[in-house]
Coordinates of C-alpha atoms in Angstrom, one line a residue:
M1 CA 2.5 19.4 19.9
N2 CA 3.1 21.7 22.7
L3 CA 1.0 24.6 23.7
S4 CA 3.4 27.0 21.6
Q5 CA 2.7 25.3 18.4
L6 CA -1.0 25.1 19.0
V7 CA -1.1 28.7 19.4
D8 CA 1.0 29.6 16.3
H9 CA -0.9 27.1 14.2
L10 CA -4.6 28.6 15.3
Q11 CA -2.6 32.1 14.6
G12 CA -1.4 30.8 10.8
T13 CA 2.2 31.0 11.3
T14 CA 3.2 27.4 11.5
P15 CA 0.8 25.2 9.2
M16 CA 0.1 21.6 10.5
T17 CA 0.3 19.2 8.0
A18 CA -1.2 15.4 8.1
I19 CA 1.2 12.7 6.7
S20 CA 0.4 9.5 7.4
P21 CA 3.7 7.4 7.5
D22 CA 1.8 4.4 5.8
R23 CA 0.4 6.5 2.8
L24 CA 3.8 8.1 2.5
I25 CA 5.6 4.7 2.1
E26 CA 2.6 3.5 -0.2
L27 CA 3.0 6.5 -2.5
R28 CA 6.6 6.4 -2.8
K29 CA 6.9 2.6 -3.3
L30 CA 4.1 3.2 -6.3
R31 CA 6.5 5.5 -8.1
G32 CA 9.3 2.8 -7.7
L33 CA 11.5 5.2 -5.2
G34 CA 13.8 4.1 -2.4
R35 CA 14.7 6.7 0.1
P36 CA 17.6 7.9 -1.2
K37 CA 15.9 8.7 -4.7
L38 CA 13.0 10.4 -3.0
A39 CA 15.4 12.8 -0.8
K40 CA 17.1 14.2 -3.7
L41 CA 14.0 14.5 -5.8
S42 CA 12.2 16.4 -2.8
G43 CA 15.3 18.2 -1.7
L44 CA 14.6 16.8 1.8
S45 CA 17.1 14.7 3.5
E46 CA 17.1 10.8 4.0
R47 CA 16.9 11.2 7.6
Q48 CA 13.6 13.5 7.5
I49 CA 11.8 10.7 4.9
A50 CA 12.7 8.3 7.4
R51 CA 11.1 10.3 10.1
L52 CA 8.1 11.1 8.0
E53 CA 7.7 7.3 7.1
G54 CA 8.1 6.6 11.0
A55 CA 11.2 5.0 11.2
L56 CA 12.6 7.6 13.1
P57 CA 10.8 9.5 16.1
M58 CA 9.6 12.8 14.9
K59 CA 11.0 16.0 16.6
D60 CA 8.2 18.3 14.9
A61 CA 5.3 18.3 13.1
P62 CA 6.0 18.3 8.9
S63 CA 5.9 21.7 7.4
A64 CA 4.0 22.8 4.8
K65 CA 7.0 23.5 2.8
M66 CA 7.7 19.7 3.8
L67 CA 4.3 18.5 1.9
T68 CA 5.0 20.7 -1.0
Q69 CA 8.3 19.6 -1.5
L70 CA 7.1 15.9 -1.1
S71 CA 4.0 16.5 -3.3
D72 CA 5.8 17.9 -5.8
A73 CA 8.5 15.1 -5.9
L74 CA 5.8 12.2 -5.9
R75 CA 3.7 14.2 -8.2
V76 CA 0.4 13.9 -6.1
E77 CA -2.0 16.0 -4.5
P78 CA -0.8 17.5 -1.0
G79 CA -4.4 16.0 0.2
A80 CA -3.0 12.4 -0.6
F81 CA -0.6 12.1 2.2
S82 CA -3.3 12.1 5.0
G83 CA -4.6 8.5 4.7
D84 CA -8.0 9.5 5.6
A85 CA -9.6 7.9 2.0
P86 CA -8.3 5.5 -0.4
L87 CA -6.1 6.7 -3.5
T88 CA -8.2 7.5 -6.4
D89 CA -6.4 8.6 -10.1
S90 CA -7.4 12.1 -9.4
D91 CA -4.7 11.7 -6.6
F92 CA -2.3 11.4 -9.4
D93 CA -3.8 13.9 -11.6
F94 CA -1.2 16.8 -10.3
T95 CA 1.0 19.1 -12.6
H96 CA 2.0 21.4 -10.3
G97 CA 5.8 21.8 -9.7
K98 CA 8.6 20.1 -11.2
S99 CA 8.5 17.3 -13.8
C100 CA 11.2 14.6 -13.8
S101 CA 12.7 13.2 -16.3
C102 CA 12.8 9.6 -14.5
C103 CA 9.4 8.7 -15.1

């Protein structure tokens, strides 16, 4: 993160989000999804998913909007992406956002 991004974050204009690449992969696989399907469900591109999973270098920190799109698609609480704590049943008790017909 450069100085400009840090200033934006501190001013609240660019929210920083913590997404652990390993946790995102774990959540995607727990839902039985490949990158193409997660991309379709979340509205993100496969390239963005690959970047978030650490397969490609990140250009910028993920936005709050990306976090919301992923949490809606994976049906988890947004905090589940941090990887700071083990996943619990409550991480999956998330009813916000779209529901899908695939699962």
